Structure formats: structure tokens, C-alpha cells
Amino acid sequence: AMSVFFVANHYAKRTASGFPNFQDYQINLVNEANSPQTVANFVNQPVAIFFGFTFCPDICPTTLTTLAAARDDLRSAGVNTKSLRIVFVTVDPLRDTPEQLKQYLSLFDESVTGLTGAHENIRATLKEFGIYAKKIDGGDGEYLYDHSAAVFLYRGDGQFKGTIVHNEPFAIV
């Protein structure tokens, strides 16, 4: 059993080594209160960061609900989650204004931070995190986005911890 743990831990460290420290990213966005946000706003805090859009019909609301529930479960288990930051970064800055993010995120959890900004700043952030996002025209001016649906987890020291894939079951360990 010990050898399985050490081998698994070794591979987990190798897998995480390809991800930059959270503080090494360049983020130049604004939150739902229209306040400038950079990685400095998240220093020394564990971060769960997710990319989506407020007009998303399924994956985004499901993921945000799951993250809020997971944090509640951790709290119920006695884990101090006050420093945990759940961050929702839009892939649709045209519609997802700070006001839209504030209204949308109020449906899930008041402590989720929403980030938006100029199109070029969103594009740069998506590129840094390796996020896929493609606008899908639905006709009559309506559109959706096909986008990456993983949640990226970072420790308080900024080190990459892992991902949560959409619909992945979670359990408190």
C-alpha cells in the first residue's frame, strides 16, 4: 500500500510540474464590482478557477452549483474554507459585463468572484490558461460558446493542485 502511495504521489508531482504557479499568470481583468483584478488579489489563497459564460445553458451553472456544494461539504466536515476563492472567468466579455456577472453569480453563491474585461484581456487570459472557447452562432443574433469545462485548483502557495472535470464526482478525503 505504501509503494502505491509513493508511486501515485510521484506521478502527481510530475503531472503538476507542467503548470505555472498561479502567481506567474498575467491577469488584467475586472470583477463583478468593476474593480481591477490581478493575480495579486489571490495571493496566499487556494483558488478554484473556472471559465464559462453567463448564458451557458448547462455546464456553467452545474459547475458553479457543484463548487458551492463542495465548499459547503468541506465546511460541514470542519475544514476552514474562508480563504478558498472560487473564480469564474467569462469567455464572453461582450455580454458578461460586471453587472451581468454580479446578477448571475448571485444565483449561486455570494462569495464567487466573477472576472471579465476587454476582449483582448480575456483572450490573453484564456491563452495563458490554455482554455478552448469557440463562439457558436445560433442565428438571429443568438450564440453560445463551446468551451473547456475543467476547474483548475491551486493551493494557497500558488502551486497547481489538480483539476475537476465536468460531472466528476467529488468526495471529502
Backbone as ProteinMPNN parsed JSONL, in Angstrom:
{"seq_chain_A": "AMSVFFVANHYAKRTASGFPNFQDYQINLVNEANSPQTVANFVNQPVAIFFGFTFCPDICPTTLTTLAAARDDLRSAGVNTKSLRIVFVTVDPLRDTPEQLKQYLSLFDESVTGLTGAHENIRATLKEFGIYAKKIDGGDGEYLYDHSAAVFLYRGDGQFKGTIVHNEPFAIV", "coords_chain_A": {"N_chain_A": [[0.834, -1.197, 0.0], [1.963, 1.235, 0.778], [3.897, 1.587, -1.218], [2.292, 1.971, -3.463], [1.129, 4.418, -2.793], [3.441, 6.105, -2.8], [4.289, 5.884, -5.482], [2.021, 6.9, -6.826], [1.991, 9.476, -5.754], [4.428, 10.432, -6.741], [3.913, 10.484, -9.541], [1.816, 12.31, -9.537], [3.136, 14.654, -8.761], [4.85, 14.978, -10.96], [2.998, 15.385, -13.005], [1.811, 17.805, -12.219], [3.907, 19.52, -12.552], [4.003, 20.755, -15.032], [2.375, 22.939, -14.986], [2.173, 26.418, -14.477], [2.985, 28.372, -11.522], [0.322, 29.881, -9.796], [0.623, 32.614, -9.266], [2.317, 33.361, -11.285], [0.881, 33.833, -13.551], [-0.488, 36.243, -15.838], [-2.933, 38.309, -15.207], [-5.319, 40.619, -16.1], [-7.973, 41.891, -15.423], [-11.423, 42.711, -14.563], [-13.566, 42.595, -11.679], [-16.886, 41.523, -10.623], [-17.747, 43.796, -9.359], [-16.624, 45.728, -10.809], [-13.988, 46.286, -10.175], [-10.476, 46.465, -10.613], [-8.614, 43.473, -11.188], [-5.926, 41.354, -10.5], [-3.437, 38.75, -10.363], [-2.418, 39.286, -7.896], [-4.56, 39.786, -6.249], [-5.253, 37.326, -5.324], [-3.299, 36.13, -3.848], [-1.758, 33.893, -1.562], [-4.041, 32.385, -1.123], [-6.09, 29.556, -1.554], [-7.262, 28.628, -4.775], [-9.987, 27.989, -6.897], [-10.523, 27.906, -10.155], [-12.598, 28.647, -12.889], [-13.766, 28.636, -16.239], [-16.215, 30.148, -18.215], [-19.53, 31.162, -19.265], [-22.241, 33.462, -18.767], [-24.623, 32.97, -20.102], [-24.683, 30.335, -20.539], [-26.238, 27.232, -20.943], [-26.031, 24.85, -19.44], [-23.473, 23.456, -18.514], [-21.947, 25.458, -17.142], [-23.711, 26.568, -15.044], [-24.154, 24.172, -13.651], [-21.549, 23.441, -12.846], [-20.822, 25.628, -11.195], [-22.749, 25.367, -9.17], [-22.003, 22.866, -8.166], [-19.395, 23.42, -7.22], [-19.964, 25.286, -5.165], [-21.485, 23.62, -3.499], [-19.572, 21.676, -2.867], [-17.765, 23.219, -1.39], [-19.442, 23.858, 0.765], [-19.807, 21.284, 1.822], [-17.198, 20.721, 2.635], [-16.91, 22.658, 4.642], [-18.864, 21.708, 6.431], [-17.59, 19.414, 7.196], [-15.71, 20.374, 8.852], [-13.558, 21.753, 7.771], [-11.701, 24.672, 7.297], [-12.77, 26.998, 5.145], [-12.647, 29.642, 4.543], [-10.639, 31.12, 3.221], [-10.661, 30.081, 0.675], [-10.989, 30.723, -2.729], [-13.371, 30.886, -5.153], [-13.386, 31.274, -8.516], [-14.817, 32.648, -11.349], [-14.294, 33.001, -14.656], [-15.207, 34.808, -17.455], [-15.839, 33.742, -20.822], [-17.062, 35.234, -22.594], [-16.933, 38.261, -23.0], [-18.4, 40.29, -24.213], [-21.177, 40.095, -23.612], [-21.044, 39.489, -20.917], [-20.842, 41.604, -18.723], [-19.601, 43.469, -15.855], [-21.927, 43.983, -14.288], [-23.748, 42.061, -15.272], [-22.389, 39.71, -14.562], [-22.457, 39.974, -11.76], [-25.224, 39.796, -11.208], [-25.782, 37.21, -12.233], [-24.008, 35.513, -10.761], [-25.007, 35.854, -8.22], [-27.022, 34.063, -8.032], [-25.873, 31.7, -7.294], [-23.731, 31.716, -5.283], [-22.742, 34.026, -2.984], [-20.06, 34.496, -2.583], [-18.543, 33.885, -4.814], [-16.169, 34.915, -7.13], [-16.442, 36.862, -9.967], [-14.954, 37.352, -13.121], [-14.245, 39.594, -15.749], [-13.624, 41.571, -18.697], [-11.854, 43.624, -21.074], [-12.04, 42.492, -24.456], [-9.53, 41.683, -25.584], [-8.026, 41.298, -23.261], [-9.398, 39.221, -22.008], [-9.028, 37.249, -23.968], [-6.218, 36.976, -23.805], [-5.97, 35.956, -21.198], [-7.363, 33.529, -21.431], [-5.668, 32.25, -23.23], [-3.302, 32.046, -21.702], [-4.063, 30.209, -19.72], [-4.639, 28.078, -21.295], [-7.197, 27.64, -22.342], [-9.898, 26.503, -24.245], [-12.202, 28.124, -26.319], [-14.942, 28.673, -28.292], [-17.03, 30.557, -30.282], [-20.36, 29.853, -31.069], [-22.588, 30.331, -33.509], [-26.002, 30.848, -33.297], [-27.916, 31.884, -34.891], [-30.106, 34.641, -35.743], [-28.81, 36.536, -34.16], [-28.335, 35.271, -31.786], [-26.161, 33.332, -29.725], [-23.917, 30.805, -28.501], [-21.254, 29.421, -26.51], [-18.77, 27.038, -27.12], [-16.709, 25.492, -24.899], [-13.791, 24.906, -22.791], [-14.23, 22.889, -19.905], [-13.121, 22.394, -17.436], [-12.231, 22.711, -13.97], [-9.676, 24.469, -12.485], [-7.426, 23.859, -9.916], [-5.654, 25.448, -7.36], [-3.195, 25.61, -4.837], [-2.82, 27.451, -1.712], [-0.243, 28.467, -1.774], [0.095, 28.924, -4.415], [0.791, 26.812, -6.039], [-0.025, 24.401, -8.524], [-2.698, 22.185, -8.052], [-4.544, 20.384, -9.144], [-7.23, 19.222, -11.293], [-10.767, 19.51, -11.743], [-13.005, 17.765, -13.532], [-15.844, 18.37, -15.595], [-18.818, 17.071, -14.286], [-17.469, 15.233, -12.727], [-17.409, 13.106, -9.982], [-17.261, 14.173, -6.578], [-15.541, 13.842, -3.484], [-15.021, 14.047, 0.005], [-11.899, 13.802, 1.341]], "CA_chain_A": [[0.0, 0.0, 0.0], [2.851, 2.401, 0.835], [4.546, 1.779, -2.507], [1.281, 2.544, -4.354], [1.041, 5.834, -2.433], [4.626, 6.825, -3.264], [4.264, 5.939, -6.945], [0.96, 7.832, -7.202], [2.44, 10.82, -5.38], [5.484, 10.789, -7.683], [3.287, 10.852, -10.807], [1.044, 13.54, -9.327], [4.088, 15.768, -8.777], [5.322, 15.146, -12.338], [1.898, 15.939, -13.781], [1.603, 19.197, -11.823], [5.07, 20.347, -12.858], [3.807, 21.47, -16.282], [1.523, 24.091, -14.756], [2.848, 27.507, -13.758], [2.471, 28.832, -10.25], [-0.782, 30.797, -10.068], [1.126, 33.983, -9.234], [3.077, 33.637, -12.502], [-0.03, 34.215, -14.626], [-0.748, 37.671, -16.003], [-4.37, 38.546, -15.299], [-5.638, 42.043, -16.069], [-9.417, 41.873, -15.63], [-12.196, 43.381, -13.515], [-14.531, 41.694, -11.053], [-18.299, 41.877, -10.779], [-17.918, 45.151, -8.824], [-15.843, 46.547, -11.74], [-12.691, 46.601, -9.576], [-9.378, 45.769, -11.28], [-8.168, 42.23, -10.554], [-4.728, 40.695, -10.996], [-3.138, 37.603, -9.501], [-2.131, 39.802, -6.549], [-5.795, 39.699, -5.468], [-5.482, 35.944, -4.914], [-2.082, 35.63, -3.206], [-1.901, 33.164, -0.292], [-5.382, 31.826, -1.013], [-6.368, 28.5, -2.523], [-8.138, 29.12, -5.837], [-10.641, 27.096, -7.853], [-10.839, 28.825, -11.248], [-13.418, 28.024, -13.908], [-14.028, 29.514, -17.37], [-17.528, 29.896, -18.785], [-20.27, 32.365, -19.621], [-23.49, 33.526, -18.009], [-25.74, 32.487, -20.903], [-24.46, 28.896, -20.694], [-27.456, 26.553, -20.514], [-25.905, 23.639, -18.634], [-22.2, 23.15, -17.844], [-21.531, 26.516, -16.213], [-24.483, 26.578, -13.795], [-23.926, 22.917, -12.931], [-20.223, 23.502, -12.223], [-20.857, 26.591, -10.094], [-23.53, 24.749, -8.096], [-21.174, 21.795, -7.607], [-18.311, 24.03, -6.439], [-20.544, 25.834, -3.934], [-21.859, 22.476, -2.657], [-18.34, 21.053, -2.364], [-17.254, 24.074, -0.317], [-20.333, 23.664, 1.914], [-19.485, 19.974, 2.393], [-15.917, 20.859, 3.344], [-17.214, 23.396, 5.876], [-19.581, 20.787, 7.321], [-16.618, 18.426, 7.686], [-14.784, 21.046, 9.763], [-12.445, 22.377, 7.056], [-11.82, 26.125, 7.193], [-12.791, 27.343, 3.724], [-12.773, 31.098, 4.407], [-9.68, 31.681, 2.273], [-10.85, 29.491, -0.654], [-11.592, 31.622, -3.711], [-13.941, 30.308, -6.362], [-13.284, 32.342, -9.512], [-15.484, 32.375, -12.618], [-13.796, 33.916, -15.688], [-16.047, 34.692, -18.633], [-15.282, 33.612, -22.172], [-17.971, 36.068, -23.387], [-16.907, 39.596, -22.391], [-19.368, 41.176, -24.843], [-22.422, 40.072, -22.826], [-20.786, 39.332, -19.478], [-20.353, 42.822, -18.091], [-19.584, 43.31, -14.395], [-23.305, 43.934, -13.777], [-24.304, 40.759, -15.639], [-21.734, 38.716, -13.701], [-22.973, 40.123, -10.391], [-26.58, 39.25, -11.173], [-25.702, 35.774, -12.474], [-23.336, 34.811, -9.662], [-25.838, 35.924, -7.01], [-27.883, 32.883, -8.036], [-25.12, 30.531, -6.842], [-23.027, 31.888, -4.016], [-22.285, 35.411, -2.927], [-18.606, 34.607, -2.468], [-17.868, 33.551, -6.066], [-15.642, 36.096, -7.803], [-16.588, 36.841, -11.411], [-13.981, 38.197, -13.814], [-14.49, 39.943, -17.142], [-12.73, 42.643, -19.11], [-11.764, 43.885, -22.51], [-11.916, 41.266, -25.259], [-8.123, 41.277, -25.707], [-7.562, 40.808, -21.955], [-9.998, 37.89, -21.83], [-8.32, 36.358, -24.895], [-4.885, 36.717, -23.25], [-6.138, 35.087, -20.023], [-7.713, 32.201, -21.935], [-4.452, 31.673, -23.815], [-2.366, 31.682, -20.626], [-4.541, 29.015, -19.031], [-4.86, 27.017, -22.276], [-8.64, 27.403, -22.407], [-10.553, 26.49, -25.547], [-13.508, 28.776, -26.349], [-15.339, 28.965, -29.666], [-18.38, 31.098, -30.4], [-21.224, 29.067, -31.94], [-23.699, 31.178, -33.929], [-27.286, 30.16, -33.296], [-28.834, 32.601, -35.773], [-30.882, 35.743, -35.169], [-28.02, 37.241, -33.15], [-28.125, 34.414, -30.61], [-24.98, 32.487, -29.812], [-23.402, 30.122, -27.318], [-19.829, 29.114, -26.611], [-18.217, 25.728, -26.811], [-15.527, 25.888, -24.127], [-13.218, 23.984, -21.809], [-15.122, 22.845, -18.744], [-12.409, 21.937, -16.234], [-11.922, 23.645, -12.893], [-8.271, 24.37, -12.119], [-7.253, 24.041, -8.475], [-4.329, 25.919, -6.932], [-3.003, 25.718, -3.385], [-2.591, 28.802, -1.208], [1.09, 28.931, -2.174], [0.074, 29.129, -5.862], [1.128, 25.593, -6.771], [-1.126, 23.688, -9.141], [-3.108, 21.015, -7.275], [-5.235, 19.42, -9.994], [-8.425, 19.705, -11.984], [-12.046, 18.818, -11.598], [-13.62, 17.715, -14.847], [-17.304, 18.473, -15.517], [-19.549, 15.868, -13.844], [-16.627, 14.337, -11.943], [-17.9, 13.038, -8.608], [-16.304, 14.654, -5.581], [-15.664, 13.247, -2.154], [-14.129, 14.619, 1.004], [-10.893, 12.81, 1.722]], "C_chain_A": [[0.875, 1.255, 0.0], [3.497, 2.649, -0.519], [3.566, 2.375, -3.521], [1.147, 4.04, -4.076], [2.225, 6.605, -2.991], [4.678, 6.937, -4.786], [3.211, 6.941, -7.407], [1.372, 9.27, -6.903], [3.515, 11.306, -6.35], [4.877, 11.246, -9.011], [2.44, 12.113, -10.682], [1.963, 14.757, -9.356], [4.59, 16.036, -10.188], [4.247, 15.785, -13.197], [1.723, 17.419, -13.482], [2.758, 20.092, -12.24], [4.919, 21.131, -14.147], [2.963, 22.727, -16.134], [2.278, 25.176, -14.006], [2.235, 27.735, -12.384], [1.384, 29.864, -10.563], [-0.307, 32.251, -10.132], [1.958, 34.345, -10.463], [2.189, 34.005, -13.693], [-0.162, 35.737, -14.664], [-2.255, 37.838, -16.218], [-4.6, 40.042, -15.145], [-7.114, 42.183, -16.41], [-10.102, 42.707, -14.562], [-13.187, 42.382, -12.943], [-15.953, 42.214, -11.251], [-18.638, 43.241, -10.171], [-17.158, 46.174, -9.672], [-14.529, 47.032, -11.142], [-11.602, 45.816, -10.291], [-8.915, 44.556, -10.469], [-6.938, 41.7, -11.278], [-4.476, 39.495, -10.093], [-2.836, 38.056, -8.074], [-3.371, 39.748, -5.656], [-6.05, 38.303, -4.909], [-4.273, 35.313, -4.204], [-2.422, 35.002, -1.852], [-3.312, 32.641, -0.039], [-5.509, 30.66, -1.981], [-7.425, 28.996, -3.505], [-8.687, 27.944, -6.639], [-11.131, 28.013, -8.963], [-11.505, 28.066, -12.389], [-13.726, 29.055, -14.989], [-15.364, 29.149, -17.996], [-18.204, 31.187, -19.19], [-21.666, 32.304, -19.016], [-24.714, 33.06, -18.791], [-25.624, 30.988, -21.176], [-25.681, 28.145, -20.156], [-27.25, 25.388, -19.548], [-24.598, 23.509, -17.861], [-21.826, 24.195, -16.797], [-22.379, 26.554, -14.932], [-24.299, 25.299, -12.974], [-22.593, 22.96, -12.195], [-20.217, 24.461, -11.041], [-21.648, 26.051, -8.902], [-22.717, 23.669, -7.4], [-20.047, 22.359, -6.749], [-18.826, 24.604, -5.123], [-20.917, 24.708, -2.968], [-20.629, 21.801, -2.069], [-17.756, 21.886, -1.235], [-18.123, 23.928, 0.936], [-20.047, 22.336, 2.609], [-18.173, 20.016, 3.17], [-16.121, 21.587, 4.667], [-17.88, 22.483, 6.894], [-18.657, 19.746, 7.922], [-15.568, 19.068, 8.591], [-13.587, 21.702, 9.106], [-12.706, 23.882, 6.968], [-11.698, 26.52, 5.72], [-12.855, 28.858, 3.494], [-11.828, 31.684, 3.37], [-9.847, 31.131, 0.855], [-11.568, 30.47, -1.568], [-12.092, 30.811, -4.894], [-14.033, 31.456, -7.364], [-13.889, 31.861, -10.826], [-15.015, 33.426, -13.614], [-14.641, 33.716, -16.94], [-15.228, 34.45, -19.897], [-16.061, 34.513, -23.126], [-18.018, 37.498, -22.824], [-17.91, 40.574, -23.01], [-20.66, 41.254, -24.021], [-22.17, 40.068, -21.332], [-20.072, 40.553, -18.906], [-20.245, 42.583, -16.584], [-20.997, 43.189, -13.805], [-23.956, 42.583, -14.064], [-23.697, 39.66, -14.769], [-22.291, 38.772, -12.281], [-24.354, 39.501, -10.26], [-26.553, 37.721, -11.299], [-25.12, 35.034, -11.271], [-24.127, 34.871, -8.361], [-26.79, 34.738, -6.922], [-27.206, 31.664, -7.416], [-24.527, 30.696, -5.455], [-22.442, 33.288, -4.009], [-20.766, 35.547, -2.878], [-17.848, 34.099, -3.703], [-17.423, 34.859, -6.709], [-15.794, 35.914, -9.301], [-15.59, 37.789, -12.041], [-14.365, 38.371, -15.274], [-13.5, 41.039, -17.512], [-12.785, 42.856, -20.6], [-11.515, 42.569, -23.253], [-10.464, 40.785, -25.341], [-7.561, 40.761, -24.379], [-8.139, 39.43, -21.641], [-9.263, 36.889, -22.711], [-6.936, 35.995, -24.343], [-4.968, 35.777, -22.049], [-6.473, 33.664, -20.458], [-6.478, 31.508, -22.493], [-3.479, 31.224, -22.724], [-2.765, 30.393, -19.928], [-4.795, 27.848, -19.984], [-6.322, 26.649, -22.423], [-9.135, 27.498, -23.845], [-11.894, 27.193, -25.403], [-13.811, 29.158, -27.788], [-16.797, 29.405, -29.676], [-19.147, 30.283, -31.442], [-22.46, 29.907, -32.246], [-24.98, 30.359, -33.988], [-28.311, 30.812, -34.207], [-29.606, 33.665, -35.021], [-30.148, 36.473, -34.051], [-27.764, 36.445, -31.887], [-26.865, 33.585, -30.813], [-24.674, 31.877, -28.455], [-21.901, 29.975, -27.505], [-19.604, 27.648, -26.314], [-16.907, 26.046, -26.097], [-15.048, 24.777, -23.205], [-14.061, 24.035, -20.545], [-14.434, 22.347, -17.481], [-12.262, 23.075, -15.24], [-10.464, 23.402, -12.531], [-8.124, 24.713, -10.643], [-5.813, 24.415, -8.16], [-4.304, 26.021, -5.416], [-2.802, 27.18, -2.995], [-1.23, 29.351, -1.58], [1.201, 29.122, -3.683], [0.399, 27.901, -6.683], [-0.133, 24.917, -7.303], [-1.426, 22.426, -8.35], [-3.771, 19.949, -8.146], [-6.415, 20.062, -10.686], [-9.636, 18.909, -11.53], [-12.688, 18.902, -12.974], [-15.141, 17.736, -14.655], [-17.913, 17.103, -15.234], [-18.675, 14.841, -13.118], [-17.183, 14.283, -10.521], [-16.83, 13.534, -7.641], [-16.595, 13.968, -4.253], [-14.661, 13.91, -1.242], [-13.183, 13.527, 1.464], [-10.292, 13.179, 3.05]], "O_chain_A": [[0.57, 2.226, -0.693], [3.634, 3.8, -0.933], [3.96, 3.195, -4.349], [1.061, 4.841, -5.007], [2.037, 7.659, -3.597], [5.069, 7.976, -5.318], [3.482, 7.75, -8.294], [1.129, 10.173, -7.704], [3.51, 12.474, -6.739], [5.277, 12.277, -9.55], [2.358, 12.899, -11.625], [1.599, 15.789, -9.921], [4.743, 17.193, -10.579], [4.549, 16.638, -14.033], [1.507, 18.211, -14.4], [2.602, 21.313, -12.279], [5.651, 22.101, -14.347], [2.852, 23.505, -17.081], [2.949, 24.895, -13.013], [1.101, 27.335, -12.123], [1.526, 30.639, -11.508], [-0.785, 33.026, -10.96], [2.274, 35.517, -10.666], [2.691, 34.441, -14.729], [0.029, 36.421, -13.658], [-2.775, 37.538, -17.293], [-4.136, 40.657, -14.185], [-7.472, 42.544, -17.531], [-9.435, 43.341, -13.744], [-13.601, 41.443, -13.622], [-16.185, 43.202, -11.948], [-19.708, 43.784, -10.442], [-17.06, 47.344, -9.301], [-14.007, 48.07, -11.55], [-11.774, 44.626, -10.553], [-8.834, 44.601, -9.241], [-6.911, 41.608, -12.505], [-5.236, 39.258, -9.154], [-2.988, 37.271, -7.138], [-3.246, 39.672, -4.434], [-6.965, 38.116, -4.107], [-4.239, 34.101, -3.99], [-3.256, 35.51, -1.103], [-3.729, 32.475, 1.107], [-5.072, 30.769, -3.127], [-8.364, 29.694, -3.122], [-7.952, 27.028, -7.01], [-12.045, 28.809, -8.753], [-11.051, 26.998, -12.801], [-13.926, 30.23, -14.68], [-15.622, 27.979, -18.279], [-17.539, 32.194, -19.431], [-22.204, 31.222, -18.782], [-25.75, 32.781, -18.188], [-26.394, 30.44, -21.964], [-26.112, 28.396, -19.03], [-28.204, 24.972, -18.891], [-24.633, 23.457, -16.632], [-21.432, 23.845, -15.685], [-21.819, 26.57, -13.836], [-24.289, 25.344, -11.744], [-22.518, 22.555, -11.034], [-19.662, 24.139, -9.991], [-21.257, 26.257, -7.753], [-22.74, 23.569, -6.173], [-19.771, 21.838, -5.669], [-18.195, 24.428, -4.081], [-20.694, 24.822, -1.763], [-20.636, 21.399, -0.905], [-17.301, 21.337, -0.231], [-17.597, 23.88, 2.048], [-20.044, 22.264, 3.838], [-18.057, 19.415, 4.237], [-15.572, 21.185, 5.693], [-17.516, 22.478, 8.069], [-18.901, 19.249, 9.022], [-14.643, 18.394, 9.046], [-12.683, 22.166, 9.801], [-13.803, 24.308, 6.608], [-10.628, 26.385, 5.125], [-13.092, 29.303, 2.371], [-12.181, 32.655, 2.701], [-9.24, 31.656, -0.079], [-12.631, 30.987, -1.222], [-11.314, 30.127, -5.558], [-14.67, 32.476, -7.102], [-13.521, 30.807, -11.347], [-15.301, 34.612, -13.445], [-14.779, 32.596, -17.431], [-14.086, 34.893, -20.018], [-15.767, 34.56, -24.321], [-19.024, 37.9, -22.239], [-18.237, 41.587, -22.391], [-21.175, 42.343, -23.766], [-22.981, 40.58, -20.561], [-18.869, 40.532, -18.645], [-20.756, 41.578, -16.09], [-21.225, 42.371, -12.913], [-24.635, 42.023, -13.203], [-24.413, 38.778, -14.294], [-22.563, 37.736, -11.674], [-24.622, 38.764, -9.311], [-27.233, 37.025, -10.545], [-25.685, 34.038, -10.819], [-23.939, 34.025, -7.487], [-27.31, 34.442, -5.846], [-27.88, 30.7, -7.051], [-24.798, 29.899, -4.557], [-21.729, 33.678, -4.933], [-20.245, 36.637, -3.116], [-16.634, 33.904, -3.639], [-18.208, 35.801, -6.821], [-15.328, 34.918, -9.853], [-15.395, 38.904, -11.558], [-14.759, 37.418, -15.947], [-12.632, 41.39, -16.712], [-13.656, 42.33, -21.293], [-10.866, 41.659, -22.737], [-10.204, 39.592, -25.182], [-6.706, 39.875, -24.378], [-7.454, 38.577, -21.077], [-8.911, 35.801, -22.254], [-6.53, 34.834, -24.406], [-4.125, 34.893, -21.898], [-5.929, 32.702, -19.915], [-6.266, 30.319, -22.256], [-2.898, 30.143, -22.815], [-1.91, 29.578, -19.582], [-5.128, 26.75, -19.54], [-6.654, 25.479, -22.609], [-8.828, 28.449, -24.563], [-12.649, 26.902, -24.475], [-13.041, 29.875, -28.428], [-17.675, 28.72, -29.152], [-18.659, 30.05, -32.548], [-23.279, 30.166, -31.364], [-25.039, 29.317, -34.64], [-29.45, 30.352, -34.291], [-29.743, 33.596, -33.8], [-30.769, 36.969, -33.111], [-27.043, 36.906, -31.002], [-26.544, 33.187, -31.933], [-25.11, 32.366, -27.414], [-21.35, 30.359, -28.536], [-20.175, 27.091, -25.376], [-16.079, 26.787, -26.627], [-15.784, 23.844, -22.883], [-14.549, 25.097, -20.159], [-15.109, 21.918, -16.545], [-12.179, 24.244, -15.614], [-10.06, 22.263, -12.296], [-8.634, 25.732, -10.178], [-4.873, 23.777, -8.635], [-5.27, 26.461, -4.794], [-2.633, 28.041, -3.858], [-1.064, 30.566, -1.695], [2.276, 29.447, -4.187], [0.296, 27.939, -7.909], [-1.163, 24.866, -6.63], [-0.511, 21.675, -8.013], [-3.586, 18.754, -7.918], [-6.58, 21.282, -10.672], [-9.53, 17.798, -11.011], [-12.887, 19.993, -13.51], [-15.66, 17.191, -13.681], [-17.562, 16.108, -15.868], [-19.098, 13.703, -12.916], [-17.406, 15.331, -9.916], [-15.636, 13.335, -7.867], [-17.723, 13.576, -3.954], [-13.573, 14.292, -1.673], [-13.609, 12.465, 1.919], [-9.421, 12.469, 3.552]]}, "name": "protein", "num_of_chains": 1, "seq": "AMSVFFVANHYAKRTASGFPNFQDYQINLVNEANSPQTVANFVNQPVAIFFGFTFCPDICPTTLTTLAAARDDLRSAGVNTKSLRIVFVTVDPLRDTPEQLKQYLSLFDESVTGLTGAHENIRATLKEFGIYAKKIDGGDGEYLYDHSAAVFLYRGDGQFKGTIVHNEPFAIV"}
